[in-house]
GROMACS .gro file of C-alpha atoms in nm:
model
  333
    1MET     CA    1   0.278  -8.921   9.079
    2ALA     CA    2   0.624  -8.915   8.931
    3GLU     CA    3   0.668  -8.555   9.026
    4VAL     CA    4   0.572  -8.627   9.387
    5GLU     CA    5   0.822  -8.904   9.414
    6GLU     CA    6   1.096  -8.678   9.280
    7GLU     CA    7   1.015  -8.420   9.545
    8VAL     CA    8   1.015  -8.676   9.826
    9ALA     CA    9   1.348  -8.819   9.731
   10PRO     CA   10   1.556  -8.523   9.842
   11GLY     CA   11   1.373  -8.528  10.174
   12GLU     CA   12   1.479  -8.885  10.238
   13GLU     CA   13   1.841  -8.799  10.170
   14GLN     CA   14   1.822  -8.512  10.417
   15GLN     CA   15   1.670  -8.749  10.674
   16GLN     CA   16   1.966  -8.980  10.638
   17VAL     CA   17   2.209  -8.698  10.688
   18LEU     CA   18   2.030  -8.579  10.999
   19SER     CA   19   2.007  -8.926  11.149
   20SER     CA   20   2.378  -8.976  11.102
   21SER     CA   21   2.456  -8.641  11.276
   22SER     CA   22   2.355  -8.782  11.615
   23PRO     CA   23   2.595  -9.067  11.685
   24GLY     CA   24   2.519  -9.080  12.057
   25GLY     CA   25   2.189  -9.263  12.017
   26PRO     CA   26   1.865  -9.163  12.182
   27GLU     CA   27   2.036  -8.993  12.474
   28ASN     CA   28   2.235  -8.760  12.249
   29SER     CA   29   1.961  -8.688  11.999
   30HIS     CA   30   1.855  -8.327  11.958
   31PRO     CA   31   1.516  -8.246  12.107
   32SER     CA   32   1.407  -8.037  11.812
   33VAL     CA   33   1.297  -8.177  11.478
   34LEU     CA   34   1.401  -8.014  11.156
   35ALA     CA   35   1.093  -7.950  10.944
   36VAL     CA   36   1.197  -7.981  10.578
   37GLY     CA   37   0.982  -8.079  10.290
   38THR     CA   38   0.619  -8.174  10.280
   39GLY     CA   39   0.397  -8.328  10.545
   40GLU     CA   40   0.503  -8.680  10.443
   41GLN     CA   41   0.866  -8.583  10.498
   42GLN     CA   42   0.784  -8.449  10.847
   43GLN     CA   43   0.630  -8.788  10.934
   44VAL     CA   44   0.944  -8.965  10.825
   45LEU     CA   45   1.163  -8.725  11.020
   46SER     CA   46   0.958  -8.758  11.333
   47SER     CA   47   1.043  -9.128  11.353
   48SER     CA   48   1.396  -9.060  11.476
   49PRO     CA   49   1.596  -9.328  11.661
   50GLY     CA   50   1.523  -9.155  11.991
   51GLY     CA   51   1.161  -9.265  11.992
   52PRO     CA   52   0.853  -9.076  12.087
   53GLU     CA   53   0.976  -9.017  12.440
   54ASP     CA   54   1.259  -8.792  12.322
   55SER     CA   55   1.057  -8.596  12.075
   56GLN     CA   56   0.962  -8.239  12.174
   57PRO     CA   57   0.652  -8.048  12.071
   58ASP     CA   58   0.855  -7.744  11.971
   59SER     CA   59   0.909  -7.705  11.601
   60ALA     CA   60   1.259  -7.634  11.476
   61PRO     CA   61   1.354  -7.338  11.262
   62SER     CA   62   1.401  -7.367  10.892
   63GLU     CA   63   1.732  -7.435  10.722
   64GLY     CA   64   1.791  -7.071  10.645
   65THR     CA   65   1.730  -6.974  11.007
   66GLU     CA   66   1.984  -7.233  11.128
   67GLN     CA   67   2.248  -7.086  10.896
   68GLN     CA   68   2.180  -6.734  11.032
   69GLN     CA   69   2.219  -6.861  11.389
   70GLN     CA   70   2.554  -7.017  11.300
   71GLN     CA   71   2.673  -6.686  11.150
   72GLN     CA   72   2.563  -6.465  11.445
   73PRO     CA   73   2.799  -6.616  11.711
   74SER     CA   74   3.092  -6.569  11.481
   75SER     CA   75   3.027  -6.195  11.465
   76SER     CA   76   2.988  -6.161  11.844
   77SER     CA   77   3.260  -6.169  12.104
   78PRO     CA   78   3.415  -6.513  12.177
   79GLY     CA   79   3.319  -6.502  12.541
   80GLY     CA   80   2.947  -6.550  12.481
   81PRO     CA   81   2.669  -6.328  12.609
   82GLU     CA   82   2.839  -6.290  12.947
   83ASP     CA   83   3.145  -6.129  12.790
   84THR     CA   84   2.959  -5.883  12.573
   85GLN     CA   85   3.053  -5.520  12.641
   86PRO     CA   86   2.807  -5.228  12.639
   87ALA     CA   87   2.813  -4.989  12.351
   88VAL     CA   88   3.081  -4.724  12.395
   89PRO     CA   89   2.954  -4.370  12.326
   90ALA     CA   90   3.115  -4.171  12.053
   91GLU     CA   91   3.414  -3.963  12.144
   92GLY     CA   92   3.318  -3.617  12.271
   93THR     CA   93   2.964  -3.714  12.379
   94GLU     CA   94   3.046  -3.692  12.750
   95GLU     CA   95   3.226  -3.362  12.704
   96ARG     CA   96   2.928  -3.224  12.513
   97ALA     CA   97   2.691  -3.333  12.790
   98ALA     CA   98   2.912  -3.163  13.047
   99GLU     CA   99   2.913  -2.839  12.845
  100VAL     CA  100   2.535  -2.845  12.812
  101GLY     CA  101   2.499  -2.901  13.186
  102ALA     CA  102   2.733  -2.613  13.263
  103ALA     CA  103   2.551  -2.381  13.023
  104ARG     CA  104   2.214  -2.463  13.178
  105PRO     CA  105   2.102  -2.173  13.405
  106GLN     CA  106   2.121  -2.243  13.775
  107TYR     CA  107   1.824  -2.104  13.966
  108SER     CA  108   1.854  -2.015  14.332
  109THR     CA  109   1.665  -1.819  14.591
  110ILE     CA  110   1.925  -1.541  14.584
  111SER     CA  111   1.893  -1.487  14.209
  112VAL     CA  112   1.514  -1.480  14.230
  113GLU     CA  113   1.518  -1.230  14.516
  114SER     CA  114   1.770  -1.007  14.340
  115SER     CA  115   1.563  -1.014  14.020
  116LEU     CA  116   1.249  -0.924  14.212
  117THR     CA  117   1.427  -0.638  14.388
  118HIS     CA  118   1.564  -0.509  14.058
  119PHE     CA  119   1.214  -0.525  13.905
  120LYS     CA  120   1.073  -0.322  14.193
  121MET     CA  121   1.351  -0.064  14.166
  122MET     CA  122   1.295  -0.014  13.794
  123ARG     CA  123   0.945   0.114  13.871
  124PHE     CA  124   1.099   0.445  13.986
  125PHE     CA  125   1.074   0.699  13.706
  126VAL     CA  126   1.403   0.855  13.810
  127LEU     CA  127   1.576   0.543  13.673
  128ARG     CA  128   1.433   0.577  13.324
  129PRO     CA  129   1.702   0.663  13.068
  130GLY     CA  130   1.753   1.039  13.040
  131THR     CA  131   1.504   1.126  13.315
  132LEU     CA  132   1.755   1.229  13.579
  133ASN     CA  133   1.967   1.432  13.335
  134GLN     CA  134   1.660   1.622  13.218
  135ALA     CA  135   1.553   1.687  13.578
  136ILE     CA  136   1.897   1.825  13.669
  137LYS     CA  137   1.889   2.059  13.369
  138ASP     CA  138   1.545   2.183  13.467
  139ILE     CA  139   1.632   2.260  13.829
  140GLU     CA  140   1.967   2.418  13.743
  141ALA     CA  141   1.778   2.659  13.519
  142LEU     CA  142   1.579   2.772  13.823
  143VAL     CA  143   1.885   2.878  14.022
  144ASP     CA  144   1.919   3.252  14.073
  145THR     CA  145   2.292   3.316  14.050
  146GLU     CA  146   2.260   3.660  14.211
  147VAL     CA  147   2.098   3.518  14.524
  148ASP     CA  148   2.226   3.163  14.535
  149GLY     CA  149   2.563   3.191  14.364
  150SER     CA  150   2.724   2.908  14.172
  151ILE     CA  151   2.622   2.543  14.200
  152HIS     CA  152   2.851   2.305  14.390
  153SER     CA  153   2.671   1.970  14.384
  154VAL     CA  154   2.345   1.791  14.303
  155TRP     CA  155   2.186   1.527  14.526
  156LEU     CA  156   1.898   1.282  14.508
  157MET     CA  157   1.751   1.250  14.855
  158THR     CA  158   1.443   1.146  15.050
  159GLU     CA  159   1.290   1.400  15.284
  160VAL     CA  160   1.132   1.269  15.604
  161ASP     CA  161   0.877   1.509  15.751
  162HIS     CA  162   0.764   1.541  16.113
  163TRP     CA  163   0.498   1.271  16.056
  164ASN     CA  164   0.751   1.022  15.918
  165ASN     CA  165   0.629   1.060  15.560
  166GLU     CA  166   0.886   1.001  15.285
  167LYS     CA  167   0.910   1.247  14.996
  168GLU     CA  168   1.134   1.227  14.692
  169ARG     CA  169   1.352   1.537  14.657
  170LEU     CA  170   1.635   1.683  14.451
  171ALA     CA  171   1.877   1.910  14.639
  172LEU     CA  172   2.132   2.165  14.517
  173ILE     CA  173   2.414   2.305  14.729
  174THR     CA  174   2.522   2.646  14.610
  175ASP     CA  175   2.745   2.921  14.747
  176ASN     CA  176   2.473   3.078  14.958
  177SER     CA  177   2.175   2.842  14.967
  178LEU     CA  178   2.045   2.489  14.997
  179LEU     CA  179   1.773   2.446  14.736
  180VAL     CA  180   1.525   2.160  14.782
  181PHE     CA  181   1.308   2.075  14.479
  182LYS     CA  182   0.991   1.872  14.455
  183TYR     CA  183   1.021   1.746  14.098
  184ASP     CA  184   0.770   1.546  13.899
  185PHE     CA  185   0.974   1.286  13.709
  186VAL     CA  186   0.666   1.184  13.511
  187MET     CA  187   0.572   1.524  13.367
  188PHE     CA  188   0.925   1.674  13.389
  189VAL     CA  189   0.815   1.977  13.586
  190CYS     CA  190   0.927   2.132  13.914
  191GLU     CA  191   0.632   2.166  14.151
  192GLN     CA  192   0.792   2.331  14.458
  193ILE     CA  193   1.117   2.503  14.563
  194GLN     CA  194   1.239   2.555  14.918
  195ARG     CA  195   1.534   2.789  14.962
  196ILE     CA  196   1.733   2.769  15.288
  197PRO     CA  197   2.007   3.033  15.330
  198LEU     CA  198   2.322   2.865  15.453
  199ASN     CA  199   2.431   3.160  15.667
  200ILE     CA  200   2.137   3.104  15.905
  201VAL     CA  201   2.210   2.733  15.955
  202ASP     CA  202   2.339   2.685  16.307
  203ARG     CA  203   2.329   2.310  16.364
  204ILE     CA  204   2.360   1.984  16.171
  205SER     CA  205   2.283   1.655  16.345
  206HIS     CA  206   2.327   1.307  16.201
  207GLY     CA  207   2.254   0.961  16.335
  208LYS     CA  208   1.987   0.693  16.358
  209PHE     CA  209   1.615   0.763  16.374
  210THR     CA  210   1.432   0.728  16.703
  211PHE     CA  211   1.070   0.760  16.815
  212PRO     CA  212   0.904   0.824  17.150
  213PRO     CA  213   0.887   0.523  17.386
  214ALA     CA  214   0.510   0.482  17.335
  215SER     CA  215   0.533   0.503  16.955
  216LEU     CA  216   0.439   0.210  16.733
  217LEU     CA  217   0.674   0.316  16.454
  218LYS     CA  218   1.038   0.257  16.379
  219ARG     CA  219   1.270   0.343  16.091
  220GLU     CA  220   1.593   0.181  15.979
  221GLY     CA  221   1.896   0.366  15.853
  222GLU     CA  222   2.052   0.702  15.926
  223GLY     CA  223   1.961   1.058  15.846
  224VAL     CA  224   2.073   1.419  15.851
  225ARG     CA  225   1.876   1.703  16.007
  226LEU     CA  226   1.948   2.067  15.932
  227PHE     CA  227   1.844   2.334  16.189
  228TRP     CA  228   1.829   2.709  16.124
  229ASP     CA  229   1.632   2.855  16.416
  230ARG     CA  230   1.716   2.694  16.748
  231LEU     CA  231   1.515   2.948  16.948
  232ARG     CA  232   1.180   2.879  16.783
  233GLU     CA  233   0.991   2.563  16.880
  234PRO     CA  234   0.709   2.421  16.666
  235SER     CA  235   0.361   2.507  16.791
  236PHE     CA  236   0.102   2.254  16.902
  237THR     CA  237  -0.098   2.312  16.584
  238SER     CA  238   0.207   2.252  16.367
  239ARG     CA  239   0.288   1.927  16.543
  240TRP     CA  240  -0.054   1.783  16.462
  241ASN     CA  241  -0.076   1.922  16.110
  242PRO     CA  242   0.081   1.678  15.860
  243PHE     CA  243   0.095   1.946  15.589
  244THR     CA  244   0.267   2.222  15.783
  245VAL     CA  245   0.585   2.375  15.641
  246ASP     CA  246   0.684   2.610  15.923
  247TYR     CA  247   0.916   2.367  16.104
  248PRO     CA  248   1.262   2.518  16.169
  249PHE     CA  249   1.444   2.211  16.040
  250ILE     CA  250   1.449   1.965  15.751
  251THR     CA  251   1.544   1.596  15.759
  252PHE     CA  252   1.698   1.382  15.484
  253THR     CA  253   1.777   1.014  15.442
  254HIS     CA  254   1.890   0.775  15.168
  255HIS     CA  255   1.692   0.738  14.848
  256PRO     CA  256   1.577   0.377  14.779
  257VAL     CA  257   1.762   0.359  14.443
  258ARG     CA  258   2.107   0.423  14.592
  259ASN     CA  259   2.221   0.062  14.533
  260ILE     CA  260   2.136   0.044  14.164
  261ASN     CA  261   2.478   0.150  14.037
  262GLU     CA  262   2.773   0.371  14.122
  263THR     CA  263   2.617   0.684  13.970
  264TYR     CA  264   2.313   0.673  14.195
  265ALA     CA  265   2.523   0.565  14.491
  266ALA     CA  266   2.721   0.889  14.457
  267LEU     CA  267   2.406   1.101  14.419
  268CYS     CA  268   2.245   0.945  14.728
  269ASP     CA  269   2.547   0.936  14.960
  270ILE     CA  270   2.413   1.090  15.279
  271GLN     CA  271   2.755   1.122  15.446
  272LYS     CA  272   2.915   1.317  15.162
  273PHE     CA  273   2.603   1.530  15.142
  274ARG     CA  274   2.643   1.618  15.512
  275GLU     CA  275   3.014   1.700  15.471
  276GLN     CA  276   2.962   1.928  15.171
  277LEU     CA  277   2.666   2.093  15.341
  278LYS     CA  278   2.877   2.167  15.650
  279ASP     CA  279   3.162   2.312  15.440
  280ALA     CA  280   2.924   2.530  15.237
  281ALA     CA  281   2.754   2.659  15.554
  282GLN     CA  282   3.091   2.742  15.713
  283ARG     CA  283   3.192   2.944  15.406
  284ALA     CA  284   2.856   3.125  15.400
  285HIS     CA  285   2.893   3.219  15.768
  286THR     CA  286   3.240   3.356  15.699
  287ILE     CA  287   3.151   3.553  15.388
  288LYS     CA  288   2.809   3.681  15.493
  289PRO     CA  289   2.743   3.642  15.868
  290PHE     CA  290   2.383   3.669  15.982
  291PRO     CA  291   2.311   3.920  16.263
  292GLY     CA  292   2.244   3.754  16.595
  293LYS     CA  293   2.386   3.420  16.482
  294ALA     CA  294   2.704   3.269  16.617
  295ASN     CA  295   2.967   3.227  16.351
  296GLY     CA  296   3.008   2.865  16.257
  297VAL     CA  297   2.798   2.547  16.237
  298LEU     CA  298   2.766   2.296  16.517
  299VAL     CA  299   2.780   1.933  16.397
  300LEU     CA  300   2.632   1.675  16.635
  301ASN     CA  301   2.636   1.298  16.613
  302GLN     CA  302   2.307   1.215  16.785
  303ASN     CA  303   1.983   1.032  16.722
  304ILE     CA  304   1.717   1.205  16.516
  305LEU     CA  305   1.385   1.214  16.698
  306ILE     CA  306   1.055   1.191  16.507
  307GLU     CA  307   0.764   1.267  16.739
  308THR     CA  308   0.504   1.036  16.590
  309TYR     CA  309   0.311   0.778  16.787
  310VAL     CA  310   0.068   0.590  16.565
  311GLY     CA  311   0.151   0.699  16.213
  312ILE     CA  312  -0.111   0.506  16.019
  313MET     CA  313  -0.094   0.751  15.730
  314SER     CA  314   0.286   0.735  15.709
  315PHE     CA  315   0.283   0.355  15.734
  316ILE     CA  316   0.047   0.320  15.439
  317GLY     CA  317   0.223   0.589  15.237
  318ASN     CA  318   0.576   0.461  15.294
  319GLN     CA  319   0.487   0.098  15.228
  320ASN     CA  320   0.333   0.192  14.891
  321LYS     CA  321   0.600   0.457  14.814
  322LEU     CA  322   0.335   0.726  14.763
  323GLY     CA  323   0.597   0.999  14.805
  324TYR     CA  324   0.789   0.884  14.494
  325CYS     CA  325   0.723   0.906  14.121
  326MET     CA  326   0.668   0.540  14.033
  327ALA     CA  327   0.490   0.327  13.776
  328ARG     CA  328   0.186   0.198  13.963
  329GLY     CA  329   0.009   0.000  13.691
  330ASN     CA  330  -0.309   0.071  13.503
  331PHE     CA  331  -0.622   0.193  13.676
  332GLY     CA  332  -0.971   0.170  13.539
  333TYR     CA  333  -1.125  -0.059  13.278
   0.00000   0.00000   0.00000
C-alpha cells in the first residue's frame, strides 16, 4: 500500500498544475482531459472545475505527444497551414523533363505512310546491295562491240506493252543500237535481249498515256515510245495476242523505284533517256543511213495511245507488280 500511495502522489501534483493552467474558469477550460497515471488519477482529473457539462468524451494525447505537437509548429512556416508552400522540385528537373519530351518520337500519319512506302519499295530485288552493279556487269558483257559499238549509258526502265502490262527492263544505249534486256535480279541471269538498230528509228513520241474512249483503264505519268517502221501496221492477230513481239514500236515509262535516292533517280529519268536516245539515233543516221529511210529522227510531243479496253489481266498484273523481280513472301507449308 505504501508503494501505491507513492505512485499516486505525483499524479495529484500534476492535477494541481493542470487545474491552475486554466484561470478562466469553466468557460475557458480545455475540453480534453490529460490522461496521466493510473485509473484513480484519471478519476481525480475528470473532476475539473468545469463540471461534467464541459467534459468531452475524447481522450487527450499523452505527455510525450503534446511535446511533439509543440515542436512541430516551430519547424513549420509562421503563417500556419494556409501559408505553407508546395515542395519546390530540384534544380534541373524541369529541364530534364523537357529534354525527355523532346527526345520522345513523334508519330504522325506522314511518317507512317512514308515508312510503309519505303517497306514496299525494299521488296524490289534491284534495290538489294550489289544487285544492280552485278546486273550491269552481266549485260555489258553481252554487248557485241563490232555490231553495237561502245556503250554510252545504262537505264533502268519499265516497258509497257500493247496490253498495258508492265515489265521491268534494263536498257543500254550504244553507238549503233538500243539494247533492251529482260534480267532476272533473283538468279542474276539475262533471259532475253532485244536489239533495235538506231539507224532505222524514224520517230520518237513522248507524252501522257491515253486509252480509247470506251476503255475502262487509265494510267498516270508520262512515257516514251520509239517507232522504227511507220509503214507497217500491227495485224489483227497481233493486237489480240498479249505475247506478240512483232509490234513496230516499244514504249517505256518510269520505274517504281525512281524516288528511292539520287542514284536510282538518275537511272530512271525518262526525259534524259529520251534526249540521249534522240542524239544517238541522229548520229547513227548520219554515220550509217538506212536505205529508204529519211535522214533524221522526228520527235513529237503527243499522247501515247494504248489500245486496250478491259485489261483485266494487266490490272491484276500491275497491281501485284508481276512484271518485276520482287520478294513475294513464302508459299507452301
